[in-house]
CSV table of C-alpha atoms in Angstrom, one decimal:
chain,number,residue,atom,x,y,z
A,1,MET,CA,13.8,-50.5,-204.8
A,2,ARG,CA,10.8,-48.3,-204.1
A,3,LEU,CA,10.5,-47.5,-207.8
A,4,LEU,CA,10.7,-51.1,-208.7
A,5,LYS,CA,7.9,-51.9,-206.3
A,6,TYR,CA,5.7,-49.4,-208.2
A,7,ALA,CA,6.7,-50.8,-211.5
A,8,LEU,CA,5.4,-54.2,-210.6
A,9,ASN,CA,2.4,-53.0,-208.7
A,10,ARG,CA,-0.8,-51.6,-210.2
A,11,ASN,CA,-1.6,-49.7,-207.0
A,12,HIS,CA,0.5,-46.5,-207.4
A,13,ALA,CA,-0.9,-44.4,-204.6
A,14,GLU,CA,1.9,-42.8,-202.5
A,15,PRO,CA,0.9,-42.4,-198.9
A,16,ARG,CA,0.0,-39.0,-197.7
A,17,PHE,CA,2.9,-36.9,-196.3
A,18,PHE,CA,1.0,-35.9,-193.2
A,19,ASN,CA,-1.6,-37.6,-191.1
A,20,THR,CA,-3.0,-34.8,-189.1
A,21,PRO,CA,-6.4,-35.1,-187.5
A,22,ALA,CA,-8.9,-32.5,-188.6
A,23,GLU,CA,-9.6,-31.3,-185.0
A,24,LEU,CA,-7.1,-29.6,-182.7
A,25,GLY,CA,-6.5,-31.5,-179.4
A,26,ASP,CA,-7.0,-30.0,-175.9
A,27,GLN,CA,-3.5,-30.6,-174.6
A,28,TYR,CA,0.0,-31.0,-176.1
A,29,ASP,CA,3.4,-31.5,-174.4
A,30,VAL,CA,4.9,-29.1,-176.8
A,31,VAL,CA,3.3,-26.5,-179.2
A,32,ILE,CA,5.5,-25.2,-182.0
A,33,ILE,CA,4.3,-22.0,-183.6
A,34,GLY,CA,5.3,-21.8,-187.3
A,35,ALA,CA,5.5,-24.8,-189.7
A,36,GLY,CA,8.5,-23.6,-191.6
A,37,GLY,CA,11.7,-25.5,-191.8
A,38,HIS,CA,12.8,-24.5,-188.3
A,39,GLY,CA,9.6,-25.4,-186.6
A,40,LEU,CA,9.2,-28.7,-188.4
A,41,ALA,CA,12.8,-29.6,-187.9
A,42,CYS,CA,12.4,-29.0,-184.2
A,43,ALA,CA,9.3,-31.3,-184.2
A,44,TYR,CA,11.3,-33.9,-186.0
A,45,TYR,CA,14.3,-33.9,-183.6
A,46,LEU,CA,11.9,-33.8,-180.6
A,47,SER,CA,10.0,-36.8,-181.8
A,48,HIS,CA,12.9,-38.9,-183.1
A,49,TYR,CA,15.7,-38.1,-180.6
A,50,HIS,CA,14.0,-37.0,-177.4
A,51,ASP,CA,11.0,-39.3,-177.3
A,52,ILE,CA,8.4,-36.5,-177.1
A,53,HIS,CA,5.5,-37.2,-179.5
A,54,ASN,CA,2.5,-35.3,-178.2
A,55,ILE,CA,3.4,-32.2,-180.3
A,56,ALA,CA,1.3,-29.8,-182.3
A,57,VAL,CA,2.9,-27.6,-185.0
A,58,LEU,CA,0.6,-24.6,-185.7
A,59,GLU,CA,0.8,-22.7,-189.0
A,60,LYS,CA,-1.4,-19.7,-189.8
A,61,SER,CA,-0.9,-20.3,-193.5
A,62,TYR,CA,0.5,-23.4,-195.2
A,63,ILE,CA,3.7,-25.4,-194.7
A,64,GLY,CA,6.8,-23.5,-195.7
A,65,SER,CA,4.8,-20.4,-196.7
A,66,GLY,CA,7.0,-18.0,-194.9
A,67,ASN,CA,10.7,-17.5,-195.3
A,68,THR,CA,11.4,-21.2,-195.8
A,69,GLY,CA,9.8,-21.0,-199.2
A,70,ARG,CA,11.1,-17.5,-200.0
A,71,ASN,CA,14.9,-17.6,-199.5
A,72,THR,CA,17.6,-18.2,-202.1
A,73,THR,CA,18.5,-21.6,-200.6
A,74,ILE,CA,22.2,-20.9,-200.1
A,75,ILE,CA,24.0,-22.9,-197.4
A,76,ARG,CA,27.4,-21.9,-196.1
A,77,SER,CA,29.4,-21.6,-192.9
A,78,ASN,CA,32.0,-18.9,-193.8
A,79,TYR,CA,31.1,-16.7,-190.9
A,80,LEU,CA,33.1,-14.2,-188.9
A,81,THR,CA,32.9,-15.3,-185.3
A,82,GLU,CA,33.9,-18.6,-183.9
A,83,ASP,CA,30.4,-19.1,-182.4
A,84,GLY,CA,28.9,-18.5,-185.8
A,85,VAL,CA,31.3,-20.7,-187.7
A,86,ARG,CA,30.9,-23.7,-185.3
A,87,PHE,CA,27.1,-23.4,-185.4
A,88,TYR,CA,26.7,-23.2,-189.2
A,89,ASP,CA,29.4,-25.8,-189.7
A,90,LYS,CA,27.3,-28.2,-187.7
A,91,SER,CA,24.4,-27.4,-189.9
A,92,ILE,CA,26.3,-28.3,-193.0
A,93,GLU,CA,27.3,-31.6,-191.4
A,94,LEU,CA,23.6,-32.3,-190.9
A,95,TYR,CA,22.6,-31.1,-194.4
A,96,ARG,CA,25.1,-33.5,-196.0
A,97,ASP,CA,23.3,-36.5,-194.6
A,98,LEU,CA,19.8,-35.0,-194.6
A,99,SER,CA,18.4,-36.8,-197.7
A,100,ASN,CA,19.3,-40.1,-196.0
A,101,GLU,CA,17.9,-39.0,-192.6
A,102,LEU,CA,14.6,-37.8,-194.1
A,103,ASP,CA,14.4,-40.5,-196.8
A,104,LEU,CA,13.6,-37.8,-199.2
A,105,ASN,CA,15.9,-36.2,-201.8
A,106,VAL,CA,16.4,-32.6,-200.7
A,107,PHE,CA,18.7,-31.9,-203.8
A,108,TYR,CA,21.6,-30.9,-201.6
A,109,SER,CA,24.2,-29.7,-204.1
A,110,GLU,CA,27.7,-28.6,-203.0
A,111,ARG,CA,29.1,-26.2,-205.6
A,112,GLY,CA,31.5,-23.8,-203.9
A,113,HIS,CA,30.8,-20.2,-203.0
A,114,TYR,CA,32.7,-17.1,-204.1
A,115,THR,CA,32.3,-13.9,-202.2
A,116,LEU,CA,33.8,-11.2,-204.4
A,117,ALA,CA,35.8,-8.2,-203.2
A,118,HIS,CA,35.9,-5.0,-205.1
A,119,SER,CA,37.8,-2.9,-202.6
A,120,GLU,CA,40.7,-3.2,-200.2
A,121,ALA,CA,38.3,-2.9,-197.2
A,122,THR,CA,36.3,-5.9,-198.4
A,123,MET,CA,39.5,-7.8,-199.0
A,124,ARG,CA,40.5,-7.2,-195.3
A,125,THR,CA,37.1,-8.6,-194.0
A,126,LEU,CA,37.3,-11.6,-196.3
A,127,ARG,CA,40.9,-12.4,-195.2
A,128,TRP,CA,39.7,-12.1,-191.6
A,129,ARG,CA,36.8,-14.5,-192.3
A,130,ALA,CA,39.2,-17.0,-194.1
A,131,GLU,CA,41.5,-17.1,-191.1
A,132,VAL,CA,38.6,-17.6,-188.6
A,133,ASN,CA,37.2,-20.3,-190.8
A,134,LYS,CA,40.6,-22.1,-191.1
A,135,HIS,CA,41.0,-21.9,-187.4
A,136,CYS,CA,37.7,-23.7,-187.0
A,137,GLY,CA,38.6,-26.3,-189.6
A,138,VAL,CA,36.3,-24.9,-192.3
A,139,ASP,CA,37.4,-24.9,-195.9
A,140,SER,CA,37.6,-21.2,-196.8
A,141,ARG,CA,40.5,-19.4,-198.5
A,142,MET,CA,41.3,-16.3,-200.5
A,143,VAL,CA,41.5,-16.7,-204.2
A,144,THR,CA,42.7,-14.5,-207.1
A,145,PRO,CA,40.5,-12.9,-209.8
A,146,GLU,CA,42.0,-15.5,-212.2
A,147,GLU,CA,40.8,-18.3,-210.1
A,148,VAL,CA,37.3,-16.8,-210.0
A,149,LYS,CA,37.4,-16.5,-213.8
A,150,ALA,CA,38.4,-20.2,-214.1
A,151,ALA,CA,35.4,-21.3,-212.0
A,152,CYS,CA,33.0,-18.9,-213.7
A,153,PRO,CA,34.3,-18.0,-217.2
A,154,GLU,CA,31.2,-15.8,-218.0
A,155,ILE,CA,32.1,-13.2,-215.3
A,156,ASP,CA,33.4,-9.8,-216.3
A,157,LEU,CA,36.3,-9.3,-213.8
A,158,SER,CA,36.4,-5.5,-214.5
A,159,CYS,CA,32.6,-5.2,-213.8
A,160,GLY,CA,32.3,-2.9,-216.7
A,161,GLY,CA,35.3,-0.9,-215.5
A,162,ASN,CA,33.3,0.4,-212.6
A,163,HIS,CA,34.5,-1.8,-209.7
A,164,PRO,CA,37.1,-4.4,-210.7
A,165,ILE,CA,37.2,-7.7,-208.7
A,166,LEU,CA,40.4,-7.7,-206.6
A,167,GLY,CA,39.9,-11.2,-205.2
A,168,ALA,CA,37.4,-13.5,-203.5
A,169,LEU,CA,36.7,-15.6,-200.5
A,170,TYR,CA,36.2,-19.2,-201.7
A,171,HIS,CA,34.2,-21.4,-199.5
A,172,GLY,CA,34.2,-25.1,-200.6
A,173,PRO,CA,31.2,-26.3,-198.7
A,174,GLY,CA,28.9,-23.6,-200.2
A,175,ALA,CA,25.8,-25.4,-201.3
A,176,VAL,CA,22.1,-25.1,-202.3
A,177,ALA,CA,19.2,-27.4,-201.5
A,178,ARG,CA,15.5,-27.6,-202.3
A,179,HIS,CA,13.8,-25.5,-199.6
A,180,ASP,CA,10.3,-27.1,-199.9
A,181,ALA,CA,11.8,-30.6,-199.7
A,182,VAL,CA,13.6,-29.7,-196.4
A,183,ALA,CA,10.4,-28.5,-194.8
A,184,TRP,CA,8.2,-31.2,-196.1
A,185,GLY,CA,10.8,-33.9,-195.4
A,186,TYR,CA,11.1,-32.9,-191.7
A,187,GLY,CA,7.3,-32.6,-191.5
A,188,ARG,CA,6.7,-36.0,-192.9
A,189,ARG,CA,9.2,-37.7,-190.6
A,190,ALA,CA,7.8,-35.9,-187.6
A,191,SER,CA,4.3,-36.8,-188.6
A,192,GLU,CA,5.3,-40.5,-188.7
A,193,ARG,CA,6.0,-40.3,-184.9
A,194,GLY,CA,2.6,-38.7,-184.1
A,195,VAL,CA,3.4,-35.0,-184.5
A,196,GLU,CA,0.3,-33.1,-185.6
A,197,ILE,CA,0.8,-30.3,-188.2
A,198,HIS,CA,-2.2,-28.0,-188.2
A,199,GLN,CA,-2.2,-25.6,-191.1
A,200,ARG,CA,-4.6,-22.6,-191.3
A,201,CYS,CA,-4.4,-22.3,-187.6
A,202,GLU,CA,-3.4,-18.9,-186.3
A,203,VAL,CA,-2.2,-18.2,-182.8
A,204,THR,CA,-4.3,-15.3,-181.3
A,205,ALA,CA,-3.0,-15.3,-177.7
A,206,LEU,CA,-0.4,-16.9,-175.4
A,207,HIS,CA,-1.4,-17.5,-171.8
A,208,THR,CA,0.8,-17.4,-168.8
A,209,GLU,CA,0.5,-17.9,-165.0
A,210,ASN,CA,3.1,-16.8,-162.6
A,211,GLY,CA,5.6,-16.3,-165.4
A,212,ARG,CA,5.0,-19.7,-166.9
A,213,ILE,CA,3.4,-20.7,-170.2
A,214,THR,CA,0.0,-22.4,-169.6
A,215,GLY,CA,-1.7,-22.4,-173.0
A,216,VAL,CA,-2.2,-21.0,-176.5
A,217,SER,CA,-5.4,-19.6,-178.0
A,218,THR,CA,-5.8,-20.2,-181.7
A,219,SER,CA,-8.3,-19.4,-184.4
A,220,ARG,CA,-9.5,-23.0,-184.0
A,221,GLY,CA,-9.7,-23.2,-180.2
A,222,LYS,CA,-7.7,-23.2,-177.0
A,223,ILE,CA,-4.8,-25.6,-176.2
A,224,ALA,CA,-3.2,-26.3,-172.8
A,225,THR,CA,0.6,-26.7,-172.9
A,226,GLU,CA,3.6,-26.0,-170.8
A,227,LYS,CA,6.1,-25.5,-173.6
A,228,VAL,CA,5.9,-23.3,-176.6
A,229,VAL,CA,8.5,-22.9,-179.3
A,230,CYS,CA,8.2,-19.7,-181.4
A,231,ALA,CA,9.7,-20.0,-184.9
A,232,VAL,CA,7.8,-17.4,-186.8
A,233,ALA,CA,10.4,-15.1,-188.4
A,234,GLY,CA,8.6,-12.0,-189.5
A,235,SER,CA,5.8,-12.4,-187.0
A,236,THR,CA,8.1,-12.6,-184.0
A,237,PRO,CA,7.4,-9.0,-182.8
A,238,ARG,CA,3.7,-9.8,-182.7
A,239,MET,CA,4.2,-13.0,-180.7
A,240,LEU,CA,6.6,-11.3,-178.2
A,241,ALA,CA,4.1,-8.5,-177.8
A,242,MET,CA,1.6,-11.0,-176.5
A,243,LEU,CA,4.0,-11.9,-173.6
A,244,GLY,CA,5.4,-8.4,-173.1
A,245,ILE,CA,8.9,-9.5,-173.9
A,246,ASP,CA,11.2,-6.7,-175.3
A,247,SER,CA,13.4,-7.5,-178.2
A,248,PRO,CA,15.7,-5.7,-180.6
A,249,ILE,CA,14.1,-7.3,-183.6
A,250,SER,CA,12.9,-5.2,-186.5
A,251,ILE,CA,11.2,-6.4,-189.7
A,252,TYR,CA,12.5,-5.6,-193.1
A,253,PRO,CA,11.4,-7.1,-196.4
A,254,LEU,CA,14.1,-9.1,-198.3
A,255,GLN,CA,13.3,-9.6,-202.0
A,256,ALA,CA,14.4,-12.2,-204.5
A,257,CYS,CA,13.6,-13.2,-208.1
A,258,VAL,CA,14.3,-15.8,-210.7
A,259,THR,CA,15.0,-15.5,-214.4
A,260,GLU,CA,13.5,-17.7,-217.1
A,261,PRO,CA,15.4,-21.0,-217.4
A,262,THR,CA,18.7,-20.9,-219.3
A,263,LYS,CA,21.1,-23.7,-220.3
A,264,PRO,CA,23.5,-24.7,-217.4
A,265,TRP,CA,26.4,-22.2,-217.3
A,266,LEU,CA,26.8,-21.4,-213.6
A,267,ASP,CA,27.7,-24.3,-211.4
A,268,THR,CA,28.9,-22.3,-208.4
A,269,ILE,CA,27.5,-19.5,-206.2
A,270,ILE,CA,28.5,-15.9,-206.8
A,271,VAL,CA,28.1,-13.3,-204.2
A,272,SER,CA,29.1,-9.7,-204.3
A,273,ALA,CA,28.7,-7.8,-201.0
A,274,SER,CA,29.6,-4.4,-202.6
A,275,LEU,CA,27.3,-4.8,-205.5
A,276,HIS,CA,24.5,-6.2,-203.2
A,277,VAL,CA,23.8,-9.2,-205.3
A,278,TYR,CA,24.0,-13.0,-205.0
A,279,VAL,CA,23.2,-15.5,-207.7
A,280,SER,CA,23.1,-19.3,-208.3
A,281,GLN,CA,21.5,-21.5,-211.0
A,282,THR,CA,18.9,-24.0,-210.1
A,283,SER,CA,18.7,-27.5,-211.5
A,284,ARG,CA,15.8,-26.2,-213.7
A,285,GLY,CA,18.1,-23.6,-215.2
A,286,GLU,CA,16.6,-20.5,-213.6
A,287,LEU,CA,19.0,-18.0,-212.0
A,288,VAL,CA,18.0,-17.3,-208.4
A,289,MET,CA,19.0,-13.9,-207.4
A,290,GLY,CA,18.7,-11.7,-204.3
A,291,ALA,CA,19.9,-8.4,-203.1
A,292,SER,CA,20.1,-6.5,-199.8
A,293,LEU,CA,17.2,-5.7,-197.6
A,294,ASP,CA,14.6,-3.1,-198.5
A,295,PRO,CA,15.6,0.3,-197.2
A,296,ALA,CA,12.9,0.7,-194.6
A,297,GLU,CA,11.1,-1.3,-191.9
A,298,LEU,CA,8.0,-3.0,-193.3
A,299,HIS,CA,5.8,-5.9,-192.2
A,300,SER,CA,4.7,-7.0,-195.6
A,301,SER,CA,5.9,-9.4,-198.3
A,302,ARG,CA,5.1,-7.1,-201.2
A,303,SER,CA,7.5,-6.9,-204.1
A,304,SER,CA,8.8,-3.7,-205.7
A,305,TYR,CA,9.9,-2.6,-209.1
A,306,GLU,CA,12.8,-0.7,-207.4
A,307,PHE,CA,14.3,-4.0,-206.2
A,308,VAL,CA,14.4,-5.6,-209.6
A,309,ALA,CA,15.7,-2.5,-211.4
A,310,GLY,CA,18.4,-1.9,-208.8
A,311,MET,CA,19.5,-5.6,-208.6
A,312,ALA,CA,19.6,-6.0,-212.4
A,313,ASP,CA,21.7,-2.9,-212.7
A,314,GLN,CA,24.3,-4.5,-210.4
A,315,LEU,CA,24.1,-8.0,-211.9
A,316,LEU,CA,24.7,-6.8,-215.4
A,317,ASP,CA,28.1,-5.3,-214.3
A,318,LEU,CA,29.0,-8.9,-213.3
A,319,PHE,CA,27.4,-10.7,-216.2
A,320,PRO,CA,26.8,-8.3,-219.1
A,321,PHE,CA,25.6,-11.2,-221.4
A,322,LEU,CA,22.4,-11.5,-219.2
A,323,GLY,CA,21.0,-8.3,-220.7
A,324,GLU,CA,18.6,-10.3,-222.8
A,325,SER,CA,17.3,-12.5,-219.9
A,326,LYS,CA,13.9,-12.0,-218.5
A,327,ILE,CA,12.7,-12.0,-214.9
A,328,ASN,CA,10.1,-14.7,-214.4
A,329,ARG,CA,9.0,-14.2,-210.9
A,330,GLN,CA,9.8,-12.0,-207.9
A,331,TRP,CA,8.8,-12.2,-204.3
A,332,ALA,CA,9.7,-11.1,-200.8
A,333,GLY,CA,9.9,-12.4,-197.3
A,334,MET,CA,9.8,-10.6,-193.9
A,335,ALA,CA,13.3,-10.8,-192.4
A,336,ASP,CA,13.5,-10.4,-188.6
A,337,MET,CA,16.7,-8.5,-188.3
A,338,THR,CA,18.9,-8.2,-185.2
A,339,PRO,CA,21.5,-5.5,-184.5
A,340,ASP,CA,24.4,-7.9,-184.6
A,341,PHE,CA,23.2,-10.1,-187.5
A,342,ALA,CA,23.2,-13.2,-185.3
A,343,PRO,CA,20.0,-15.1,-184.3
A,344,ILE,CA,18.2,-15.0,-181.0
A,345,MET,CA,17.7,-18.6,-179.7
A,346,GLY,CA,16.9,-20.3,-176.5
A,347,LYS,CA,15.0,-19.7,-173.3
A,348,THR,CA,13.3,-16.4,-172.4
A,349,GLU,CA,12.1,-14.6,-169.3
A,350,VAL,CA,8.8,-16.5,-169.6
A,351,GLU,CA,9.3,-20.1,-168.4
A,352,GLY,CA,8.4,-22.6,-171.1
A,353,PHE,CA,8.6,-20.1,-173.9
A,354,TYR,CA,11.4,-20.9,-176.2
A,355,LEU,CA,12.4,-18.5,-179.0
A,356,ASP,CA,13.9,-19.3,-182.4
A,357,ALA,CA,14.1,-15.9,-184.0
A,358,GLY,CA,16.2,-13.1,-185.4
A,359,TRP,CA,16.9,-15.2,-188.4
A,360,GLY,CA,16.9,-12.2,-190.7
A,361,THR,CA,18.4,-13.1,-194.0
A,362,TRP,CA,20.4,-16.1,-192.9
A,363,GLY,CA,17.9,-18.7,-191.6
A,364,PHE,CA,17.6,-21.4,-194.3
A,365,LYS,CA,21.2,-22.6,-194.0
A,366,ALA,CA,20.7,-23.2,-190.2
A,367,THR,CA,17.4,-25.2,-190.5
A,368,PRO,CA,18.8,-28.6,-189.4
A,369,VAL,CA,21.0,-27.3,-186.6
A,370,CYS,CA,18.2,-25.1,-185.3
A,371,GLY,CA,15.9,-28.0,-185.1
A,372,MET,CA,18.5,-30.1,-183.4
A,373,THR,CA,19.5,-27.5,-180.8
A,374,MET,CA,16.1,-26.2,-180.1
A,375,ALA,CA,14.8,-29.7,-179.6
A,376,HIS,CA,17.6,-30.3,-177.1
A,377,THR,CA,16.8,-27.0,-175.4
A,378,VAL,CA,13.1,-27.8,-175.1
A,379,ALA,CA,13.6,-31.4,-174.0
A,380,ASN,CA,16.1,-30.6,-171.3
A,381,ASP,CA,14.9,-27.1,-170.4
A,382,LYS,CA,18.6,-26.1,-170.8
A,383,GLU,CA,20.2,-24.4,-173.8
A,384,HIS,CA,22.3,-26.5,-176.1
A,385,GLU,CA,26.0,-25.4,-175.9
A,386,LEU,CA,26.0,-24.4,-179.6
A,387,ILE,CA,23.3,-21.8,-179.1
A,388,GLU,CA,24.3,-20.4,-175.7
A,389,PRO,CA,26.0,-17.3,-177.3
A,390,PHE,CA,22.7,-16.5,-179.1
A,391,ASN,CA,20.5,-15.9,-176.0
A,392,LEU,CA,18.2,-12.9,-176.0
A,393,GLY,CA,19.9,-11.7,-172.8
A,394,ARG,CA,23.1,-10.9,-174.7
A,395,PHE,CA,21.7,-7.5,-175.6
A,396,ASP,CA,21.2,-6.5,-172.0
A,397,THR,CA,24.8,-7.4,-171.2
A,398,MET,CA,26.3,-6.1,-174.4
A,399,GLN,CA,27.7,-9.5,-175.4
A,400,LEU,CA,26.9,-9.3,-179.0
A,401,VAL,CA,27.9,-11.8,-181.7
A,402,GLY,CA,29.1,-9.5,-184.4
A,403,GLU,CA,28.2,-11.2,-187.7
A,404,LYS,CA,27.4,-8.2,-189.8
A,405,GLY,CA,30.7,-8.5,-191.7
A,406,ALA,CA,29.6,-12.1,-192.8
A,407,ALA,CA,26.2,-11.1,-194.1
A,408,SER,CA,25.9,-12.2,-197.7
A,409,VAL,CA,25.7,-8.6,-198.9
A,410,GLY,CA,26.3,-5.3,-197.1
A,411,HIS,CA,23.2,-4.1,-195.5
B,1,MET,CA,7.5,3.2,-209.2
B,2,LYS,CA,6.3,4.3,-205.8
B,3,LEU,CA,6.0,8.0,-205.4
B,4,ILE,CA,6.4,10.1,-202.2
B,5,ARG,CA,4.6,13.5,-202.1
B,6,CYS,CA,7.2,16.1,-201.1
B,7,PRO,CA,5.5,19.1,-199.7
B,8,VAL,CA,8.0,21.4,-201.5
B,9,ILE,CA,8.2,20.1,-205.0
B,10,GLY,CA,5.4,17.5,-205.3
B,11,ASP,CA,5.6,13.8,-206.2
B,12,CYS,CA,9.1,12.3,-206.3
B,13,PRO,CA,10.2,8.7,-206.9
B,14,ALA,CA,10.6,6.9,-203.6
B,15,ASN,CA,14.2,5.9,-204.4
B,16,GLU,CA,15.2,9.5,-204.3
B,17,PHE,CA,14.6,9.3,-200.5
B,18,VAL,CA,16.9,7.7,-197.9
B,19,TYR,CA,15.3,6.2,-194.8
B,20,GLY,CA,16.7,7.6,-191.6
B,21,GLY,CA,14.9,5.4,-189.0
B,22,PRO,CA,12.1,6.3,-186.6
B,23,ILE,CA,12.3,9.5,-184.6
B,24,ASP,CA,13.3,9.1,-181.0
B,25,THR,CA,10.3,8.8,-178.7
B,26,VAL,CA,12.4,9.4,-175.6
B,27,ASP,CA,14.8,12.3,-175.4
B,28,SER,CA,18.2,10.7,-175.7
B,29,GLN,CA,19.7,13.4,-173.5
B,30,THR,CA,17.6,12.3,-170.5
B,31,VAL,CA,18.5,8.5,-170.7
B,32,VAL,CA,21.1,7.9,-168.0
B,33,THR,CA,21.2,4.1,-167.8
B,34,THR,CA,23.8,2.2,-169.7
B,35,SER,CA,21.8,-1.0,-169.9
B,36,GLY,CA,21.8,-2.7,-173.3
B,37,LYS,CA,18.0,-2.9,-173.0
B,38,ASP,CA,17.7,0.8,-173.6
B,39,ILE,CA,20.2,0.8,-176.5
B,40,PHE,CA,19.1,-2.2,-178.5
B,41,HIS,CA,15.5,-3.0,-177.7
B,42,ILE,CA,13.0,-1.2,-180.0
B,43,ASP,CA,9.4,-1.1,-180.9
B,44,GLY,CA,9.4,-3.7,-183.7
B,45,SER,CA,5.6,-3.8,-184.1
B,46,ALA,CA,3.7,-3.0,-187.2
B,47,ALA,CA,2.1,0.5,-186.6
B,48,VAL,CA,1.9,4.0,-187.9
B,49,LYS,CA,5.3,5.5,-187.1
B,50,SER,CA,7.0,8.9,-187.6
B,51,GLU,CA,10.3,8.5,-189.4
B,52,TRP,CA,13.2,10.5,-190.8
B,53,TRP,CA,13.5,10.5,-194.6
B,54,TYR,CA,16.1,12.5,-196.5
B,55,HIS,CA,15.4,13.7,-200.1
B,56,THR,CA,18.8,13.4,-201.8
B,57,PRO,CA,18.3,15.8,-204.8
B,58,SER,CA,16.9,18.6,-202.7
B,59,GLN,CA,19.0,17.8,-199.6
B,60,ASN,CA,16.1,18.2,-197.2
B,61,TRP,CA,15.0,16.1,-194.2
B,62,PHE,CA,11.4,15.2,-193.8
B,63,ILE,CA,9.4,13.6,-191.1
B,64,VAL,CA,7.2,10.9,-192.8
B,65,THR,CA,4.3,9.3,-191.0
B,66,ARG,CA,4.1,5.8,-192.4
B,67,ASN,CA,2.2,2.6,-191.6
B,68,THR,CA,4.8,-0.1,-191.3
B,69,ALA,CA,2.2,-2.8,-191.9
B,70,ASN,CA,1.4,-1.8,-195.5
B,71,ASP,CA,3.8,0.9,-196.4
B,72,HIS,CA,1.1,3.5,-196.7
B,73,ILE,CA,2.4,7.1,-196.3
B,74,GLU,CA,0.1,9.3,-194.4
B,75,THR,CA,1.9,12.7,-194.0
B,76,VAL,CA,5.2,14.2,-195.2
B,77,VAL,CA,6.3,17.3,-193.2
B,78,ALA,CA,9.6,19.2,-193.5
B,79,ALA,CA,11.7,18.3,-190.4
B,80,GLU,CA,12.1,22.0,-189.5
B,81,GLU,CA,8.4,22.5,-189.5
B,82,TYR,CA,7.7,19.3,-187.6
B,83,PHE,CA,10.0,20.2,-184.7
B,84,HIS,CA,9.7,24.0,-184.6
B,85,GLY,CA,6.2,24.5,-186.0
């Protein structure tokens, strides 16, 4: 209908996505640091479901410039712990309806997800994941190499004779979505309810009084607020240092790349934990590929030749015919890794400071559920039941949520 | 290809080295608490840090001083020499 309106009307101007005033205000009910998917989703759920509208989202660069725009857009819920599976499954439920909710096509495309096993040890972990998933009502099951071949005829099951595929974990709800659309969609809908999104506005200090948040200093002035949500991925250690909060987060670059476009041949998602590679094909025909983290801690999103060379080496074992393909672009994001490969969410020792961090290499898939649960946590000053296991305090009490076995590739 | 200057045999490709994590700033023998805080919490800031790096072909450990903000390597010293002078 909207298209028809434009067909009949000479005035084609689309309204702007965001209506943010040029100047920063003096006071906000909630300040969200980081205008990535998580921060904007939190602003959306606060403004649409919790009746809080006086919100500023601060971004030191531009919308989605961090890991939101740098991931490989894979969405799945085949995790290892019940806490993890329940949480990510809720995210998939929200993703399925997201285009309607945001009135913007986020190109959510369910295409199945195969995690390949090349050793008995991997087969054991995958069987474990399949059983936990089934127990939680998630569609995951073990499949034979022949079933993998049927879904993806181009694959070399012997992997050049080096590490033959023994089986795979199939996960039906595995999907991809357009990452920019997710961030922009949440931002636009939040903006409709009065949320201000300030880009090029860097946080320089956080102010507290008697253990409570009182304000935020930025590169464009000081703001008074009692609630701050921190969703800044790779910059988390810098933010926590401002408040003197200890954390187990360390920053490692995660790199990815795309090939030149090819005809559609891959309509599923292929992951190999042992070969350290995951690949899917975009609607434009490019292959989006990623590998494991860089080997050493680094606070930088620089790319390296070692990554492409190492990843291509492994990928060609799976798909030898890609030998002629060319890499078009490569990039990196700063992944905030935690010891147990689960996020850190919820309240902190500083009252009014809410953390959404530790999203390492698994954050994009959780965007909607993070927004929803963080909004609930901020509005009620009480953690949403889905994120209770992910509290920062779990490291002090050794109640870890062991998700390392469910990371897309072995790290 | 990034190179790391090995003090024994000169420039070597970075992927010949394996990262071994930062050196302990506190002597692990003296920590008596069993709190998870001491075990898991780390200094995750971007700074110049001293780290273990292992050169696979020559099977030697080195202490590398590296800026984790920009990956710039300042010094590479054999581990033996670093700890025992």
